[in-house]
Coordinates of C-alpha atoms and ligand atoms in Angstrom, one line a residue:
M11 CA 26.2 26.5 18.8
R12 CA 28.9 29.0 19.9
A13 CA 29.8 28.5 23.1
P14 CA 29.2 31.1 25.5
H15 CA 31.0 34.6 26.8
P16 CA 33.2 34.0 29.6
A17 CA 32.1 36.3 31.1
K18 CA 28.6 35.8 31.4
L19 CA 29.9 32.2 32.6
F20 CA 30.9 33.6 34.7
L21 CA 27.9 35.5 35.9
K22 CA 26.3 33.0 35.5
L23 CA 28.6 30.6 38.5
L24 CA 28.5 33.7 40.3
A25 CA 25.0 35.2 40.8
P26 CA 23.9 32.4 43.3
R27 CA 26.6 32.8 45.8
L28 CA 25.4 36.4 46.2
P29 CA 24.4 35.1 50.3
Q30 CA 28.3 33.7 50.6
M31 CA 29.7 37.0 48.6
L32 CA 28.1 39.1 52.0
S33 CA 28.8 37.4 54.9
T34 CA 32.6 36.9 53.8
L35 CA 31.4 40.9 53.6
R36 CA 29.5 40.8 56.9
N37 CA 33.0 38.4 58.6
F38 CA 35.7 41.6 57.3
V39 CA 34.2 44.0 58.1
I40 CA 33.3 43.1 62.3
V41 CA 36.7 42.9 62.5
E42 CA 37.6 46.5 63.1
S43 CA 41.4 47.2 61.0
P44 CA 42.6 50.5 61.3
S45 CA 45.7 51.4 59.3
L46 CA 47.7 52.5 62.4
E47 CA 46.8 49.7 65.1
K48 CA 48.6 46.7 64.4
S49 CA 46.7 44.2 66.7
A50 CA 43.8 45.3 65.4
A51 CA 44.9 44.7 61.7
D52 CA 46.6 41.9 62.3
R53 CA 43.3 40.3 63.4
C54 CA 40.9 41.4 60.7
N55 CA 44.3 39.5 58.8
R56 CA 43.8 36.6 60.2
I57 CA 40.0 36.8 58.9
V58 CA 41.0 37.3 55.9
S59 CA 43.9 34.7 55.4
A60 CA 41.3 32.5 56.9
E61 CA 38.8 32.9 54.1
W62 CA 41.8 32.4 51.5
R63 CA 43.0 28.8 53.0
K64 CA 39.8 27.4 52.4
R65 CA 41.2 27.7 48.6
D66 CA 43.4 25.7 46.3
V67 CA 45.8 28.4 47.2
R68 CA 49.4 29.5 49.1
V69 CA 48.4 32.0 51.5
E70 CA 51.5 34.1 52.9
R71 CA 52.2 36.7 56.1
I72 CA 54.2 39.1 55.3
P73 CA 55.3 40.2 58.9
Q74 CA 55.3 43.8 59.6
R75 CA 56.5 45.6 62.6
H76 CA 54.5 48.7 63.7
R77 CA 51.9 47.6 60.6
G78 CA 49.3 44.7 60.5
D79 CA 51.1 42.1 58.3
H80 CA 50.4 41.8 54.6
L81 CA 49.0 38.9 52.6
R82 CA 50.7 37.5 49.7
I83 CA 48.0 35.3 47.5
T84 CA 49.1 32.6 45.1
W85 CA 47.4 30.5 42.5
W86 CA 48.4 28.6 39.7
P87 CA 46.9 25.5 38.6
A88 CA 49.4 23.0 39.2
K89 CA 49.5 21.4 35.7
S90 CA 50.1 24.1 33.4
R91 CA 53.1 25.7 33.8
P92 CA 52.6 29.0 34.3
S93 CA 53.7 32.0 31.4
G94 CA 53.5 35.4 33.4
Q95 CA 52.1 36.8 36.7
L96 CA 48.9 39.1 37.1
L97 CA 48.9 41.1 40.3
V98 CA 45.5 42.2 41.7
L99 CA 46.0 44.6 44.6
G100 CA 44.2 46.1 47.8
H101 CA 44.7 46.9 50.9
Y102 CA 42.3 45.6 54.4
D103 CA 42.9 48.9 56.1
T104 CA 40.9 51.4 57.0
V105 CA 40.8 55.2 57.8
Y106 CA 38.2 54.4 60.5
E107 CA 39.9 54.3 64.1
T108 CA 38.5 50.8 66.2
G109 CA 34.8 51.5 68.0
T110 CA 34.0 53.1 64.5
L111 CA 31.9 49.7 64.8
A112 CA 29.4 50.9 67.0
K113 CA 28.2 53.7 66.1
T114 CA 28.1 52.2 62.5
S115 CA 27.1 49.3 61.9
F116 CA 27.0 46.1 59.8
R117 CA 23.7 46.4 57.7
I118 CA 22.1 45.5 54.6
A119 CA 19.2 47.8 53.9
G120 CA 17.7 49.1 50.9
G121 CA 19.8 47.5 48.5
K122 CA 22.4 48.6 49.7
V123 CA 25.2 47.1 52.4
Y124 CA 26.6 49.4 54.9
G125 CA 29.3 49.6 57.2
P126 CA 32.8 51.1 58.2
G127 CA 35.4 50.0 54.9
T128 CA 32.3 48.1 53.3
F129 CA 32.9 49.9 49.9
D130 CA 36.6 51.3 50.7
M131 CA 37.6 48.2 50.0
K132 CA 36.8 44.9 51.9
A133 CA 33.6 44.1 49.4
G134 CA 36.9 44.0 46.8
I135 CA 38.8 41.6 48.3
V136 CA 35.3 39.6 48.8
Q137 CA 34.9 39.6 45.2
A138 CA 38.4 38.7 44.5
V139 CA 37.5 35.4 46.4
F140 CA 35.0 34.5 44.6
A141 CA 36.4 35.5 41.3
L142 CA 39.0 33.0 42.8
D143 CA 36.2 30.4 43.1
A144 CA 35.0 31.1 39.5
L145 CA 38.8 30.6 38.3
Q146 CA 38.6 27.4 39.9
Q147 CA 35.6 25.8 38.6
S148 CA 35.7 27.3 34.8
A149 CA 37.4 24.5 32.8
E150 CA 39.4 27.3 30.3
P151 CA 43.4 26.7 31.5
L152 CA 44.9 29.9 33.1
R153 CA 47.6 31.3 31.3
K154 CA 49.4 33.5 34.4
R155 CA 49.9 32.9 38.1
I156 CA 47.6 35.1 40.5
V157 CA 49.4 37.0 43.0
F158 CA 46.4 38.7 45.5
L159 CA 48.6 41.3 47.3
W160 CA 46.6 42.4 50.2
T161 CA 47.9 45.0 52.0
S162 CA 47.5 46.7 55.4
D163 CA 48.6 50.1 55.5
E164 CA 47.3 51.9 51.8
E165 CA 45.4 54.8 53.7
I166 CA 48.5 56.3 55.5
G167 CA 50.4 56.1 52.1
S168 CA 51.4 52.8 52.1
D169 CA 54.9 53.3 53.2
S170 CA 55.8 49.5 54.7
S171 CA 53.9 48.0 51.5
R172 CA 55.7 49.9 48.9
K173 CA 58.6 47.8 48.4
L174 CA 56.4 45.1 47.9
I175 CA 53.9 46.0 45.9
E176 CA 56.9 47.5 43.8
T177 CA 58.4 43.8 43.2
E178 CA 55.5 41.8 42.4
A179 CA 54.5 45.3 39.7
R180 CA 57.6 44.3 38.4
S181 CA 57.3 40.5 37.6
S182 CA 53.9 40.8 36.1
D183 CA 52.6 41.6 33.6
A184 CA 49.1 43.4 34.6
V185 CA 47.5 45.0 37.7
F186 CA 43.9 44.9 39.0
V187 CA 43.2 47.3 41.3
L188 CA 40.3 47.2 43.8
E189 CA 40.1 50.1 44.7
P190 CA 36.3 51.5 45.1
S191 CA 34.7 52.8 41.6
F192 CA 33.6 55.8 41.4
G193 CA 29.8 56.7 41.4
P194 CA 26.1 54.5 40.6
R195 CA 27.4 53.6 38.1
G196 CA 30.9 52.2 38.8
L197 CA 33.2 54.4 37.0
L198 CA 37.0 52.4 36.0
K199 CA 39.8 54.3 37.3
T200 CA 41.3 55.5 34.6
A201 CA 43.6 58.1 35.4
R202 CA 45.0 59.3 39.4
K203 CA 46.3 62.2 39.5
G204 CA 50.1 61.6 41.0
V205 CA 50.0 63.6 44.9
G206 CA 52.5 65.0 46.8
E207 CA 53.4 67.0 50.5
A208 CA 55.6 69.8 50.1
E209 CA 57.1 72.2 52.8
I210 CA 58.2 75.6 52.8
I211 CA 59.9 76.7 55.5
V212 CA 61.3 80.9 55.9
H213 CA 64.4 81.4 58.2
G214 CA 64.7 85.4 58.9
R215 CA 65.9 87.0 61.9
A216 CA 63.6 87.7 65.0
S217 CA 63.9 91.9 66.2
H218 CA 61.3 93.7 68.4
A219 CA 59.2 95.2 66.0
G220 CA 59.0 98.5 68.0
L221 CA 62.2 99.5 68.8
A222 CA 64.4 98.0 66.3
P223 CA 62.2 96.8 63.3
E224 CA 65.4 97.8 60.8
R225 CA 67.0 94.9 62.5
G226 CA 64.3 92.5 61.7
V227 CA 63.8 90.3 59.0
N228 CA 59.8 89.2 58.6
A229 CA 59.6 85.9 57.7
I230 CA 55.1 85.1 57.9
H231 CA 56.3 88.1 55.2
E232 CA 58.3 86.4 53.4
L233 CA 56.3 83.0 53.3
A234 CA 53.0 84.9 52.3
R235 CA 55.1 86.6 49.2
Q236 CA 56.0 82.8 48.4
I237 CA 52.2 81.3 48.7
A238 CA 51.2 84.2 46.0
R239 CA 54.2 83.4 44.1
I240 CA 53.7 79.3 43.6
Q241 CA 49.2 80.1 43.6
E242 CA 49.8 81.4 39.9
W243 CA 51.2 78.1 39.0
K244 CA 47.9 76.5 39.1
D245 CA 46.2 74.7 36.7
L246 CA 43.0 73.3 36.5
P247 CA 42.8 72.8 33.1
S248 CA 45.2 70.4 32.7
G249 CA 45.1 69.1 36.2
V250 CA 47.8 71.1 38.2
T251 CA 46.8 72.2 41.4
L252 CA 48.8 73.5 44.5
N253 CA 47.0 74.0 47.9
A254 CA 48.0 75.1 51.3
G255 CA 46.5 73.6 53.5
L256 CA 48.2 75.1 56.6
I257 CA 50.4 77.9 57.8
E258 CA 52.4 78.9 61.0
G259 CA 54.8 80.6 62.0
G260 CA 55.4 83.3 64.6
T261 CA 54.3 84.0 68.5
R262 CA 53.0 88.0 68.8
S263 CA 51.9 90.7 67.0
N264 CA 55.4 93.2 68.6
V265 CA 57.7 90.3 67.5
I266 CA 59.3 90.3 63.8
P267 CA 58.9 86.1 63.3
E268 CA 62.2 84.7 62.5
R269 CA 60.5 81.0 61.7
A270 CA 56.8 80.6 59.1
R271 CA 56.3 77.5 57.4
A272 CA 53.9 76.2 55.3
V273 CA 52.6 72.6 54.1
L274 CA 51.7 72.2 50.8
D275 CA 49.4 69.5 48.3
L276 CA 50.1 68.4 45.8
R277 CA 48.6 67.0 42.5
A278 CA 49.4 66.9 38.8
L279 CA 48.1 64.6 35.9
R280 CA 51.0 63.7 34.0
I281 CA 54.5 63.1 35.2
A282 CA 56.1 66.0 32.8
D283 CA 53.7 68.2 35.1
M284 CA 55.0 66.7 38.9
Q285 CA 58.1 67.0 37.5
R286 CA 58.2 70.6 36.6
L287 CA 56.5 71.0 39.6
E288 CA 59.1 69.6 42.0
R289 CA 61.8 71.0 40.2
R290 CA 60.1 74.8 40.8
L291 CA 59.5 74.2 43.8
H292 CA 62.8 73.6 44.2
A293 CA 64.0 76.5 42.3
L294 CA 62.6 79.0 44.7
R295 CA 64.1 81.5 46.0
P296 CA 63.7 84.8 48.1
T297 CA 62.5 87.5 47.7
L298 CA 63.8 89.3 50.8
P299 CA 66.7 90.6 52.2
G300 CA 68.2 88.3 55.3
V301 CA 65.9 85.5 54.2
R302 CA 66.7 82.1 53.8
L303 CA 64.1 79.3 52.4
E304 CA 63.8 75.7 53.1
I305 CA 61.8 73.8 50.5
R306 CA 61.3 70.3 51.5
G307 CA 59.4 66.8 50.3
G308 CA 58.0 66.0 46.7
F309 CA 55.4 64.1 45.1
N310 CA 54.5 60.4 46.6
R311 CA 52.9 58.5 44.8
A312 CA 53.2 59.4 40.6
P313 CA 50.6 60.3 38.4
L314 CA 48.9 57.4 37.3
E315 CA 48.3 58.0 33.0
R316 CA 45.7 57.2 31.4
K317 CA 47.7 55.1 28.6
M318 CA 48.1 52.6 31.2
S319 CA 45.7 51.8 31.3
A320 CA 44.0 51.9 28.3
T321 CA 44.6 48.9 27.2
L322 CA 43.1 46.5 30.0
F323 CA 40.4 48.8 29.8
Q324 CA 39.0 48.2 26.0
R325 CA 39.4 44.6 27.4
A326 CA 37.2 45.4 31.0
Q327 CA 35.0 47.6 28.3
S328 CA 34.2 45.0 25.6
L329 CA 33.9 41.8 28.6
A330 CA 31.5 43.9 30.9
A331 CA 29.6 44.2 27.7
Q332 CA 29.0 40.5 27.3
M333 CA 27.4 40.7 30.4
G334 CA 24.9 43.2 28.7
L335 CA 26.7 46.3 31.2
S336 CA 27.8 49.1 29.9
L337 CA 31.1 50.3 32.2
G338 CA 32.4 53.7 31.8
E339 CA 35.9 55.1 33.2
C340 CA 36.7 57.9 35.0
T341 CA 39.2 60.5 36.1
V342 CA 40.0 60.8 39.6
G343 CA 42.1 63.7 42.1
G344 CA 43.2 60.9 44.5
G345 CA 46.6 57.9 44.2
S346 CA 46.2 54.7 45.2
D347 CA 48.9 52.4 45.2
G348 CA 47.8 51.9 41.3
N349 CA 50.1 54.8 40.9
L350 CA 53.0 53.0 42.6
T351 CA 52.5 50.1 40.5
A352 CA 51.7 52.0 36.7
A353 CA 54.7 53.8 37.1
C354 CA 56.6 50.7 36.6
G355 CA 55.8 51.0 33.3
I356 CA 53.0 48.6 34.0
P357 CA 49.8 48.2 32.7
T358 CA 47.3 49.2 35.7
L359 CA 43.4 49.4 35.6
D360 CA 42.5 50.9 39.0
G361 CA 38.7 51.4 40.5
L362 CA 37.8 47.6 39.3
G363 CA 36.0 46.6 43.2
A364 CA 32.8 47.5 44.3
V365 CA 30.0 49.7 43.5
G366 CA 28.5 51.8 45.8
D367 CA 29.0 55.2 47.8
G368 CA 30.5 57.1 51.2
A369 CA 33.8 56.2 51.4
H370 CA 36.5 57.1 54.2
S371 CA 32.5 58.4 55.8
P372 CA 29.3 56.5 58.2
R373 CA 27.1 56.7 54.7
E374 CA 30.1 54.1 53.7
H375 CA 27.5 51.2 51.7
V376 CA 28.3 49.3 49.0
I377 CA 25.4 48.6 45.7
V378 CA 24.6 44.2 47.5
K379 CA 23.6 43.7 43.3
T380 CA 26.8 44.9 41.9
M381 CA 28.7 43.0 43.8
P382 CA 28.7 39.4 41.6
A383 CA 29.0 40.9 38.2
R384 CA 32.4 43.2 39.5
A385 CA 33.7 39.4 40.2
A386 CA 33.1 37.9 37.2
L387 CA 34.2 40.6 35.2
L388 CA 37.9 40.3 37.4
A389 CA 37.4 36.3 37.1
A390 CA 37.2 37.2 33.3
L391 CA 39.9 39.5 33.4
L392 CA 42.5 37.5 34.7
Q393 CA 41.3 34.4 32.8
S394 CA 42.2 36.6 29.3
S395 CA 44.8 38.0 30.1
Ligands
ZN430 ZN1 41.1 52.4 49.1

């Protein structure tokens, strides 16, 4: 008789554990963890750490001054010598400030589990905990050491965790990101746009609009021209977008304004497009005589190009098929820490976390019955890597 497929075996182990998965999720969600409130985030970190400490793993808190501490968990079976490293990546911070839970509580209804941070992405952390349990029960030896990294500031740009993420990624052979999947079918995110922010600051010359118009240089007029120009760089089919999301300048209508400023959101699907966009922005020149332009910023996260996920996705698909599930993929406009690891040249598969909807909103939820299979998928990916 042929041995059962590993993913199916993991699912068999994990399906009966759904009640524990839900109670662990509850423990993680009822301690709020806003990115910007260190003491609250640290409280959540302690709860998440405690859950991992119940297992035979090394748990390290990586102290931060202004943000919640990051959490690194390492596991490899002592009997074998690891032949490499796999990184499982995610964040425990949420976009919700303390007190949100009083308005949108943790609750289970109609096959969905609701609560701030359930979908993005505390259920992902829960699935990883139980994937580890399944791996620890499996007779099949693991080839690689596994590092689980849970950071505290993904929702605000990962300033304090970026170096750590990149260092761990560089010592890894593959990265599995437990950010939420997409849509009701739980599509994995095999490509993500790179994301940036830039500022155009125009310095003109102030003057009286009525008495000495010839002596002024209007910074707002110049900015309007620049914005009209950069709008033409947008290329939707290629995934290049620019959005002037904030604009300011001037004091009153009879003063020729000496300063104006626009803040732009930048996105691109390909690294080459990102670089071209940055070059073009910094090459902008004034159109009105007497104006000085100042350009700041650029891309913060490079695109996660599909080629960085392709091989891992194929494997995920065939492992999912072992459980009778068809796994799809998608491209999304938003970035994650998966963009950082892919930019290090490490194969990265993102969107492996929860199936649900409503991230960053009071409707945030996870589809309960999907949790064991997603945990099993992760276990099977880790074991076969
Ligand atoms: Zn997230």
